[in-house]
Amino acid sequence: MSKFHSTVSRRDFMKTLGLAGAGLGAAAALSPVFHDIDEVVASPTAENKRPWWIKNRELGDTTLEVDWDMMVRPDGRVSGQQTETQVHYLGQEEVTRRLSSNILSPNIEDAKNNKPGNTLRDQALGFSSIVPMLIHPTDFMGPQMRPTPAMTGAPKWQGTPEENSRMVRSALTFFGAGMVGFGEVSKQEREKLFYTYHKQVPNKQQVFEDVDLGYEDADKYVFPNKPLYRISMTLPMSREMYRTSDRSQLQFASNVSRYRHFSMLQPAFQEFIRGIGYQCYGYPAPVAGPMPAAASAILSGLAEASRNSGYCIDPEYGPVSGFFTLITDLPLEPTPPIDAGIWRFCQTCNKCAENCPNQVIPYDHEPSWEPPTFYGKPDIMHPLGKRMFYTDHVGCWMYCFEGGCGACMATCTFNVNGSAMVHDAVKATLATTPILNGFLWQADKTFGYGLKSEEEKEEWWDLSLPSMGWDTASFSKHGGY
Amino acid sequence: MWLITGLILGAALLGVILWLRGKNMSFTWYEWLIGIVSLLLLLFTIQNFAGSFAEMEPFAAWLFLPVTGLPAVILMVLVWQLASRRQKAN
């Protein structure tokens, strides 16, 4: 046969075509096809799949060592973000001076000088990003607009905890969440994790009572003494805007975007849960919930603890995420804590501490059960019972509130985008080979990842980036996204 | 990008095989091993070079050329030299 002609005969070609057709048919027959939402919920493939290097641990067994006996319920009124705590450490005069001008007030000088990150348009964007949260207040019990099945006579939704978990994950993802995890609210958590007094509504206690349905009155938020479940979720934010830190209104716009999204998400989700015959206990204000959101995120396997005790790190999306926790009586299947090597890596890496403009993040390499003193006074900001690093949250918060920061999250070794495959290779390596941790964070510095220069900050306005500032397909596994 | 990379790679591999046949040459097992490693390293370099530009990290993109690209090229040259010197010796 001539070498200039095909060596495939017509017979072979037709045979191959037939085999390919049969193969496609078999593949189609074996592939899951969903005819309605019930089938999606019932399918095990509705679960979130994660990379192989993220290992599940036993329930309650977080990589951050916890001593529940040492723990006491945290008081939401005593954190670095509360003025009373700031006054306790710094004195009234200093606090008043430092809060006299803050990130929310117009900075005329910077606007006149077109200071990168603080131009007039940057300031306008920063403020406007938070406005929907201010005009859409959230509520502990939810809007309660939709009649419950008990009111209409429709049967209450009945699903297994696994089915419910997948259903909730689908609903929350639709409403704007990134990753979603679950846990049962144990007796231990009620006694050790729930704030005594709410963080953002400081005159109100959080209590458990023998009632079927929780409620809110002038003095307290009441959770029922019955099986309850926590729903932990991430609301990722714009990495590019964070990289304009510090002293940047673009970073501030991204920072508060999670509250803007959450103020839309929570009432929608509360109505969904009400519509199927259950109750979701939400945030009375979009900025604070029933327990430290990081604790819930770590227990639910969404994230691991980090060097800066002010946030935690999601192995897929990194540190530039908001974490939120809702409570419900809908039975849910717990998701276990994870080990992606992040907490171990943070014990070697000092990048956030080095780049902190206010130097409030410790450089220690060995976490401790004992908090240090701050400003010559004992630590009242961190609840005891965790072997961790202790950030000065008063110093951190006041610096942030004065003019915006977030440099730690922006420069974090885990704050990387997804185009270059080296990031997945690095994450997989540090999850499995901790001996290379020192080399890997030095390499991150060498390759120049992290904060943008002053000249680069305003380039954000000319970029074409995903809607809402983050790639909402980051966690999707179906539909070809 | 991967489609174009695959096409170029396929053409290059075909070229190498035809060239080897034309010269009546063959690779030893370790030359194949080094060759495959160098090829994977080259692909890693190309992907990260393009990916880093997409991420708006030009410094990282250029740094991949000396850090992973150069070793890939050195290994390829090594395979070529090993094979051609062995051929000459025979």
Coordinates of C-alpha atoms in Angstrom, one line a residue:
Chain A
M1 CA 0.0 0.0 0.0
S2 CA 1.3 3.4 -0.9
K3 CA 2.8 5.3 2.0
F4 CA 1.0 8.5 0.8
H5 CA -2.4 7.0 1.5
S6 CA -4.2 6.1 4.7
T7 CA -3.4 2.6 6.0
V8 CA -6.9 2.4 7.6
S9 CA -9.3 0.5 5.3
R10 CA -13.0 1.4 5.0
R11 CA -13.8 -1.7 6.9
D12 CA -11.5 -0.9 9.8
F13 CA -12.7 2.7 9.8
M14 CA -16.4 1.6 10.1
K15 CA -15.4 -1.0 12.8
T16 CA -13.6 1.6 14.8
L17 CA -16.6 4.0 14.4
G18 CA -18.9 1.2 15.7
L19 CA -16.6 0.5 18.7
A20 CA -16.4 4.2 19.5
G21 CA -20.2 4.5 19.3
A22 CA -20.6 1.5 21.6
G23 CA -18.1 3.0 24.0
L24 CA -19.9 6.3 24.1
G25 CA -23.2 4.5 24.6
A26 CA -21.7 2.4 27.5
A27 CA -20.2 5.5 29.0
A28 CA -23.5 7.3 28.8
A29 CA -25.3 4.4 30.3
L30 CA -22.9 4.2 33.2
S31 CA -22.7 8.0 33.9
P32 CA -25.1 9.4 36.5
V33 CA -28.1 11.1 35.0
F34 CA -30.2 13.2 37.3
H35 CA -33.9 13.5 36.5
D36 CA -34.9 15.7 39.4
I37 CA -33.5 17.3 42.5
D38 CA -34.3 14.3 44.7
E39 CA -31.9 12.2 42.6
V40 CA -29.2 14.8 42.9
V41 CA -29.6 14.8 46.7
A42 CA -29.6 11.0 46.9
S43 CA -26.5 10.6 44.7
P44 CA -23.2 10.1 46.5
T45 CA -21.6 12.2 43.7
A46 CA -23.4 15.2 45.1
E47 CA -20.6 15.3 47.8
N48 CA -17.7 17.7 47.5
K49 CA -14.6 16.0 46.3
R50 CA -11.3 17.3 47.6
P51 CA -7.7 16.8 46.4
W52 CA -6.0 13.6 47.5
W53 CA -3.5 15.3 49.8
I54 CA -6.3 16.6 52.1
K55 CA -6.6 13.8 54.6
N56 CA -9.7 13.4 56.8
R57 CA -9.1 12.9 60.6
E58 CA -11.4 11.6 63.3
L59 CA -14.3 13.8 64.3
G60 CA -13.1 16.3 66.9
D61 CA -9.4 15.5 66.2
T62 CA -8.1 18.8 64.8
T63 CA -4.5 19.3 63.9
L64 CA -4.5 22.2 66.3
E65 CA -4.1 20.6 69.7
V66 CA -7.1 21.3 72.0
D67 CA -7.5 20.7 75.7
W68 CA -11.3 21.0 76.3
D69 CA -10.7 20.8 80.1
M70 CA -8.8 24.1 80.0
M71 CA -11.5 25.8 77.9
V72 CA -14.3 28.0 79.2
R73 CA -17.1 29.6 77.2
P74 CA -15.7 32.7 75.5
D75 CA -17.2 36.1 76.2
G76 CA -17.9 37.9 73.0
R77 CA -17.5 41.2 74.8
V78 CA -13.9 40.5 75.3
S79 CA -12.1 40.4 72.0
G80 CA -9.6 42.7 70.4
Q81 CA -12.3 44.2 68.3
Q82 CA -14.2 45.5 71.3
T83 CA -13.6 49.1 72.5
E84 CA -13.6 48.0 76.1
T85 CA -10.8 45.5 75.5
Q86 CA -8.8 48.2 73.6
V87 CA -9.3 50.6 76.5
H88 CA -8.2 47.9 78.9
Y89 CA -4.9 47.6 77.2
L90 CA -4.2 51.1 75.8
G91 CA -6.2 53.5 77.9
Q92 CA -9.2 55.6 76.8
E93 CA -7.2 58.6 75.5
E94 CA -5.1 56.5 73.1
V95 CA -8.1 54.6 71.8
T96 CA -10.1 57.8 71.2
R97 CA -7.1 59.3 69.4
R98 CA -6.6 56.2 67.2
L99 CA -10.3 55.8 66.4
S100 CA -10.9 59.4 65.6
S101 CA -10.2 58.8 61.9
N102 CA -10.9 55.4 60.5
I103 CA -11.3 53.5 57.2
L104 CA -14.9 54.4 56.8
S105 CA -14.3 58.2 57.0
P106 CA -13.3 60.1 53.8
N107 CA -9.6 60.7 53.5
I108 CA -9.4 63.9 51.7
E109 CA -5.7 64.2 51.6
D110 CA -5.2 60.8 50.0
A111 CA -8.0 61.5 47.5
K112 CA -6.3 64.8 46.5
N113 CA -2.9 63.1 46.2
N114 CA -4.4 60.1 44.2
K115 CA -2.6 57.8 46.7
P116 CA -2.7 54.3 45.2
G117 CA -5.2 52.2 47.1
N118 CA -6.8 55.3 48.5
T119 CA -7.8 57.4 45.5
L120 CA -11.3 58.9 45.6
R121 CA -12.7 56.0 43.6
D122 CA -11.0 53.4 45.8
Q123 CA -12.5 55.1 48.9
A124 CA -15.9 55.2 47.2
L125 CA -15.7 51.5 46.4
G126 CA -14.6 50.5 49.9
F127 CA -17.5 52.2 51.5
S128 CA -20.1 51.1 49.0
S129 CA -19.0 47.5 49.4
I130 CA -20.2 47.5 53.0
V131 CA -23.5 49.4 52.4
P132 CA -25.7 46.4 51.6
M133 CA -24.8 44.9 55.0
L134 CA -25.8 48.2 56.7
I135 CA -29.2 48.4 55.0
H136 CA -30.0 44.6 55.1
P137 CA -29.7 43.7 58.8
T138 CA -29.7 40.0 59.5
D139 CA -31.8 38.3 62.2
F140 CA -31.4 35.5 64.7
M141 CA -34.7 33.8 63.8
G142 CA -34.8 34.9 60.2
P143 CA -37.4 36.8 58.2
Q144 CA -40.1 34.2 58.8
M145 CA -42.0 35.1 55.7
R146 CA -42.7 31.7 54.2
P147 CA -45.4 29.5 55.9
T148 CA -43.9 26.4 57.5
P149 CA -45.2 23.0 56.4
A150 CA -46.9 22.8 59.8
M151 CA -49.0 25.9 58.8
T152 CA -49.9 24.7 55.4
G153 CA -50.4 21.0 56.2
A154 CA -47.7 19.8 53.9
P155 CA -45.4 17.1 55.2
K156 CA -42.1 18.2 56.8
W157 CA -39.0 17.3 54.8
Q158 CA -37.6 14.0 55.9
G159 CA -34.2 13.0 54.7
T160 CA -31.2 11.1 56.1
P161 CA -28.5 13.3 57.6
E162 CA -26.3 12.5 54.6
E163 CA -29.1 13.5 52.2
N164 CA -29.7 16.7 54.2
S165 CA -26.1 17.6 54.2
R166 CA -25.9 17.4 50.4
M167 CA -29.2 19.3 50.1
V168 CA -27.9 22.1 52.4
R169 CA -24.6 22.2 50.6
S170 CA -26.4 22.6 47.3
A171 CA -28.7 25.3 48.6
L172 CA -25.9 27.3 50.3
T173 CA -23.6 27.0 47.2
F174 CA -26.5 28.4 45.2
F175 CA -26.9 31.3 47.6
G176 CA -23.2 32.1 47.3
A177 CA -21.1 29.9 49.7
G178 CA -17.8 28.3 48.7
M179 CA -17.1 25.2 50.8
V180 CA -19.7 23.9 53.3
G181 CA -19.1 21.6 56.3
F182 CA -21.2 20.3 59.1
G183 CA -21.0 19.1 62.8
E184 CA -23.3 18.1 65.6
V185 CA -23.4 20.7 68.4
S186 CA -22.1 18.5 71.2
K187 CA -22.6 19.2 74.9
Q188 CA -18.9 20.1 75.0
E189 CA -19.3 22.7 72.3
R190 CA -22.4 24.2 74.0
E191 CA -20.4 24.6 77.2
K192 CA -17.0 25.6 75.7
L193 CA -17.5 27.2 72.3
F194 CA -20.7 29.2 72.3
Y195 CA -20.2 32.8 73.4
T196 CA -21.7 33.7 76.7
Y197 CA -22.5 37.2 75.5
H198 CA -22.9 37.9 71.8
K199 CA -19.9 39.6 70.3
Q200 CA -21.7 42.2 68.3
V201 CA -24.8 42.6 70.5
P202 CA -23.0 42.8 73.8
N203 CA -25.9 43.2 76.1
K204 CA -27.4 39.9 75.0
Q205 CA -26.5 36.5 76.4
Q206 CA -26.6 33.2 74.4
V207 CA -28.4 30.5 76.4
F208 CA -29.9 27.0 76.0
E209 CA -33.4 26.4 77.3
D210 CA -35.8 23.4 77.3
V211 CA -38.0 24.7 74.5
D212 CA -38.8 23.2 71.1
L213 CA -38.1 26.4 69.2
G214 CA -35.5 29.0 70.0
Y215 CA -36.3 32.6 70.4
E216 CA -34.9 36.0 71.0
D217 CA -35.9 38.6 73.7
A218 CA -34.5 41.8 75.0
D219 CA -31.7 40.1 77.0
K220 CA -30.9 36.8 75.3
Y221 CA -30.7 34.6 72.2
V222 CA -32.2 31.2 73.2
F223 CA -31.2 28.0 71.5
P224 CA -33.4 24.9 72.2
N225 CA -32.0 22.1 74.3
K226 CA -32.3 19.5 71.6
P227 CA -30.1 18.0 68.9
L228 CA -28.6 20.9 67.0
Y229 CA -26.2 21.0 64.1
R230 CA -23.7 23.6 63.0
I231 CA -23.2 24.6 59.3
S232 CA -19.8 26.0 58.6
M233 CA -19.2 27.8 55.3
T234 CA -16.6 29.8 53.5
L235 CA -17.4 33.0 51.6
P236 CA -14.2 33.6 49.6
M237 CA -13.1 37.1 48.7
S238 CA -11.0 38.8 46.0
R239 CA -7.4 37.8 46.3
E240 CA -6.3 40.5 43.8
M241 CA -7.8 43.2 46.0
Y242 CA -6.2 41.8 49.1
R243 CA -2.9 41.9 47.4
T244 CA -3.2 45.7 47.4
S245 CA -2.7 45.7 51.2
D246 CA -2.0 47.4 53.4
R247 CA -3.7 50.8 53.8
S248 CA -5.8 50.1 50.8
Q249 CA -9.5 50.7 50.3
L250 CA -9.5 48.1 47.5
Q251 CA -8.5 45.5 50.1
F252 CA -11.2 46.9 52.5
A253 CA -13.8 46.5 49.7
S254 CA -12.8 42.9 49.4
N255 CA -12.6 42.4 53.2
V256 CA -16.2 43.5 53.8
S257 CA -17.5 41.8 50.7
R258 CA -18.1 38.7 52.8
Y259 CA -20.5 40.5 55.0
R260 CA -22.3 42.0 52.0
H261 CA -22.7 38.5 50.6
F262 CA -23.7 37.0 53.9
S263 CA -26.3 39.6 54.6
M264 CA -28.0 38.3 51.4
L265 CA -27.3 34.6 52.0
Q266 CA -28.4 34.2 55.6
P267 CA -32.1 35.3 55.2
A268 CA -32.5 33.3 52.0
F269 CA -31.1 30.2 53.7
Q270 CA -33.2 30.7 56.8
E271 CA -36.3 30.9 54.7
F272 CA -35.3 27.7 52.8
I273 CA -34.8 25.8 56.1
R274 CA -38.1 27.2 57.4
G275 CA -39.8 26.2 54.1
I276 CA -38.9 22.5 54.7
G277 CA -40.1 22.5 58.3
Y278 CA -36.9 23.3 60.3
Q279 CA -35.3 26.3 61.9
C280 CA -32.0 28.0 61.2
Y281 CA -30.6 30.2 64.0
G282 CA -28.6 33.0 62.3
Y283 CA -26.4 36.0 63.0
P284 CA -28.1 38.9 64.6
A285 CA -25.6 41.1 62.8
P286 CA -23.6 39.9 59.7
V287 CA -20.3 40.3 61.4
A288 CA -20.6 37.8 64.3
G289 CA -22.3 34.5 65.1
P290 CA -22.9 32.2 68.0
M291 CA -19.3 30.9 68.2
P292 CA -15.8 31.8 66.8
A293 CA -16.3 31.0 63.1
A294 CA -12.7 29.7 62.8
A295 CA -13.3 27.1 65.5
S296 CA -16.3 25.8 63.7
A297 CA -14.5 25.9 60.3
I298 CA -11.6 23.9 61.7
L299 CA -13.9 21.3 63.5
S300 CA -15.9 20.9 60.3
G301 CA -12.9 20.3 58.1
L302 CA -13.1 23.4 56.0
A303 CA -9.8 24.8 57.2
E304 CA -6.8 24.5 59.5
A305 CA -5.5 26.8 62.1
S306 CA -2.8 29.3 61.1
R307 CA 0.1 31.3 62.6
N308 CA -2.1 34.4 62.8
S309 CA -4.8 33.4 65.3
G310 CA -7.2 35.9 63.7
Y311 CA -8.0 33.7 60.8
C312 CA -7.7 30.1 59.4
I313 CA -6.6 28.7 56.1
D314 CA -8.7 26.7 53.6
P315 CA -6.5 24.3 51.7
E316 CA -8.2 24.9 48.4
Y317 CA -8.8 28.7 48.4
G318 CA -6.3 29.8 51.0
P319 CA -6.7 32.4 53.7
V320 CA -8.7 35.1 51.8
S321 CA -12.0 33.7 52.9
G322 CA -14.7 34.6 55.3
F323 CA -16.0 31.9 57.6
F324 CA -19.5 31.7 59.0
T325 CA -21.5 29.3 61.2
L326 CA -25.2 28.8 61.3
I327 CA -27.1 26.6 63.7
T328 CA -30.0 24.4 62.7
D329 CA -32.2 21.6 64.0
L330 CA -32.1 19.8 60.6
P331 CA -30.1 16.6 61.2
L332 CA -26.8 16.8 59.3
E333 CA -23.9 14.4 58.8
P334 CA -20.7 15.8 60.4
T335 CA -17.7 16.4 58.2
P336 CA -14.4 15.6 59.9
P337 CA -11.4 17.9 60.5
I338 CA -8.7 17.7 57.9
D339 CA -4.9 17.5 57.7
A340 CA -3.5 19.3 54.7
G341 CA -0.2 20.1 56.4
I342 CA -1.2 23.8 56.8
W343 CA -1.0 24.1 60.6
R344 CA 2.4 22.3 60.6
F345 CA 3.6 24.5 57.7
C346 CA 2.6 27.7 59.7
Q347 CA 4.9 26.6 62.5
T348 CA 7.9 27.0 60.1
C349 CA 6.7 29.8 57.9
N350 CA 7.0 33.4 59.1
K351 CA 5.9 35.2 56.0
C352 CA 2.8 36.8 57.5
A353 CA 4.7 37.9 60.6
E354 CA 7.5 39.4 58.5
N355 CA 5.0 41.3 56.4
C356 CA 2.8 42.5 59.2
P357 CA 3.2 46.4 59.1
N358 CA 2.2 46.6 62.8
Q359 CA 4.3 43.6 63.9
V360 CA 1.5 41.9 65.9
I361 CA 2.0 38.3 64.7
P362 CA 4.4 36.2 66.7
Y363 CA 7.6 34.7 65.2
D364 CA 7.7 31.6 67.5
H365 CA 8.2 28.2 65.9
E366 CA 6.7 26.3 68.8
P367 CA 3.0 26.9 69.6
S368 CA 2.1 27.2 73.3
W369 CA -0.8 26.6 75.7
E370 CA 0.2 29.7 77.6
P371 CA -0.6 33.1 76.1
P372 CA 1.9 35.9 76.5
T373 CA 1.2 39.2 78.2
F374 CA 0.1 42.1 76.0
Y375 CA 1.1 45.7 76.8
G376 CA 2.3 44.5 80.1
K377 CA -1.1 43.0 81.0
P378 CA -2.4 39.4 81.1
D379 CA -4.1 38.1 77.9
I380 CA -7.9 38.4 78.1
M381 CA -8.4 38.2 74.3
H382 CA -7.8 34.5 73.6
P383 CA -9.9 31.8 75.2
L384 CA -7.5 29.2 76.7
G385 CA -7.3 25.5 75.7
K386 CA -5.5 25.6 72.4
R387 CA -1.8 25.1 71.7
M388 CA -1.4 28.0 69.3
F389 CA 0.3 31.2 68.5
Y390 CA -1.1 34.4 70.0
T391 CA -1.6 37.4 67.8
D392 CA -2.1 40.8 69.5
H393 CA -5.7 41.3 68.3
V394 CA -6.0 44.8 69.8
G395 CA -3.0 46.0 67.9
C396 CA -4.2 44.2 64.7
W397 CA -7.8 45.4 64.8
M398 CA -6.9 49.0 65.6
Y399 CA -4.4 49.2 62.8
C400 CA -6.9 47.7 60.4
F401 CA -9.7 50.0 61.5
E402 CA -7.5 53.0 61.2
G403 CA -6.7 52.5 57.5
G404 CA -7.2 48.9 56.4
C405 CA -4.7 46.1 56.4
G406 CA -5.0 42.4 55.6
A407 CA -1.3 42.2 54.6
C408 CA -0.9 38.8 56.5
M409 CA -3.7 37.1 54.4
A410 CA -2.5 38.8 51.2
T411 CA 1.1 37.6 51.6
C412 CA 0.3 34.2 53.0
T413 CA 2.1 31.3 51.1
F414 CA -1.4 29.8 50.6
N415 CA -2.8 32.9 48.9
V416 CA -2.2 31.8 45.4
N417 CA -4.3 31.7 42.2
G418 CA -4.9 28.5 40.3
S419 CA -3.4 28.8 36.8
A420 CA 0.1 27.6 37.5
M421 CA 0.3 24.0 38.4
V422 CA 3.2 24.6 40.8
H423 CA 0.8 25.7 43.5
D424 CA -1.0 22.3 43.6
A425 CA 2.4 20.6 43.6
V426 CA 3.6 22.8 46.5
K427 CA 0.4 22.1 48.5
A428 CA 0.6 18.4 47.9
T429 CA 4.3 18.4 48.8
L430 CA 3.9 20.3 52.1
A431 CA 0.9 18.1 53.0
T432 CA 3.0 14.9 52.7
T433 CA 6.7 16.0 53.1
P434 CA 7.0 18.5 56.0
I435 CA 10.8 18.4 55.9
L436 CA 10.6 20.7 52.9
N437 CA 8.4 23.3 54.6
G438 CA 11.4 25.7 55.2
F439 CA 12.5 25.4 51.6
L440 CA 9.0 25.9 50.3
W441 CA 8.2 29.2 52.1
Q442 CA 11.6 30.6 51.1
A443 CA 10.8 29.6 47.5
D444 CA 7.5 31.4 47.8
K445 CA 9.3 34.6 48.8
T446 CA 12.0 34.1 46.1
F447 CA 9.3 33.8 43.4
G448 CA 7.8 37.1 44.5
Y449 CA 4.3 36.0 45.4
G450 CA 2.4 38.3 47.8
L451 CA 1.8 42.0 48.1
K452 CA 1.6 44.4 45.1
S453 CA 3.8 47.4 44.9
E454 CA 2.4 50.9 45.2
E455 CA 2.6 51.4 41.4
E456 CA 0.7 48.1 40.8
K457 CA -2.3 48.8 43.1
E458 CA -4.4 50.8 40.7
E459 CA -4.0 48.3 37.9
W460 CA -6.9 46.4 39.6
W461 CA -9.3 48.8 37.9
D462 CA -8.2 47.6 34.5
L463 CA -8.4 43.9 35.1
S464 CA -11.2 41.5 34.0
L465 CA -11.9 39.4 37.1
P466 CA -14.6 37.0 38.1
S467 CA -18.0 38.3 39.3
M468 CA -18.1 38.9 43.0
G469 CA -14.2 39.0 42.9
W470 CA -13.7 35.2 43.3
D471 CA -14.0 32.2 41.0
T472 CA -17.3 30.7 42.1
A473 CA -16.5 27.6 40.1
S474 CA -13.5 26.9 42.4
F475 CA -15.4 24.2 44.2
S476 CA -17.8 22.9 41.5
K477 CA -17.3 19.4 40.3
H478 CA -20.3 19.0 38.0
G479 CA -21.6 20.7 34.8
G480 CA -18.2 21.2 33.2
Y481 CA -17.4 24.4 34.9
Chain B
M1 CA -2.5 25.8 25.3
W2 CA -2.4 22.1 26.0
L3 CA -3.7 21.3 22.5
I4 CA -0.9 23.3 20.9
T5 CA 1.7 21.9 23.3
G6 CA 0.5 18.4 22.6
L7 CA 0.7 18.9 18.8
I8 CA 4.2 20.4 19.1
L9 CA 5.3 17.6 21.4
G10 CA 3.8 14.9 19.2
A11 CA 5.5 16.3 16.2
A12 CA 8.8 16.7 18.1
L13 CA 8.7 13.1 19.3
L14 CA 7.9 11.8 15.8
G15 CA 10.9 13.8 14.6
V16 CA 13.2 12.4 17.2
I17 CA 12.1 8.8 16.5
L18 CA 12.4 9.3 12.7
W19 CA 15.8 10.9 13.2
L20 CA 16.9 8.0 15.5
R21 CA 15.8 5.5 12.8
G22 CA 17.5 7.5 10.1
K23 CA 20.8 7.5 12.0
N24 CA 20.3 3.9 13.1
M25 CA 20.6 4.9 16.7
S26 CA 18.9 3.7 19.9
F27 CA 18.6 4.9 23.5
T28 CA 19.6 2.9 26.5
W29 CA 17.1 2.6 29.4
Y30 CA 18.7 5.3 31.4
E31 CA 18.8 7.7 28.4
W32 CA 15.1 7.1 28.0
L33 CA 14.6 7.8 31.8
I34 CA 16.6 11.0 31.7
G35 CA 14.8 12.0 28.5
I36 CA 11.4 11.5 30.0
V37 CA 12.3 13.4 33.2
S38 CA 13.7 16.3 31.2
L39 CA 10.5 16.3 29.0
L40 CA 8.3 16.4 32.1
L41 CA 10.4 19.2 33.6
L42 CA 10.1 21.1 30.3
L43 CA 6.3 20.7 30.3
F44 CA 6.2 21.8 33.9
T45 CA 8.2 24.9 33.0
I46 CA 5.9 25.7 30.0
Q47 CA 2.8 25.3 32.1
N48 CA 4.0 27.4 35.0
F49 CA 5.5 30.0 32.7
A50 CA 2.1 30.5 31.0
G51 CA 0.2 30.0 34.2
S52 CA 2.1 32.6 36.1
F53 CA 1.6 35.2 33.4
A54 CA -2.1 34.3 33.6
E55 CA -1.9 34.9 37.3
M56 CA -0.3 38.3 36.8
E57 CA 2.9 37.1 38.4
P58 CA 5.5 37.9 35.6
F59 CA 8.5 37.7 38.0
A60 CA 7.5 34.2 38.9
A61 CA 6.9 33.3 35.3
W62 CA 10.4 34.4 34.2
L63 CA 12.0 32.7 37.2
F64 CA 10.6 29.3 36.1
L65 CA 12.8 29.5 33.0
P66 CA 16.2 29.3 34.8
V67 CA 14.9 27.3 37.8
T68 CA 13.1 24.4 36.0
G69 CA 13.5 25.2 32.3
L70 CA 17.3 25.3 32.3
P71 CA 17.7 21.9 34.0
A72 CA 15.3 20.5 31.6
V73 CA 17.3 21.7 28.6
I74 CA 20.6 20.5 30.3
L75 CA 19.2 17.0 30.8
M76 CA 18.0 16.9 27.1
V77 CA 21.5 17.9 25.9
L78 CA 22.9 15.3 28.2
V79 CA 20.8 12.6 26.6
W80 CA 21.8 13.7 23.2
Q81 CA 25.4 13.8 24.0
L82 CA 25.3 10.4 25.7
A83 CA 23.6 8.8 22.8
S84 CA 25.7 10.5 20.1
R85 CA 29.0 9.7 21.8
R86 CA 28.0 6.1 22.3
Q87 CA 27.2 6.0 18.6
K88 CA 30.5 7.5 17.6
A89 CA 32.3 5.0 19.9
N90 CA 30.6 2.2 18.1

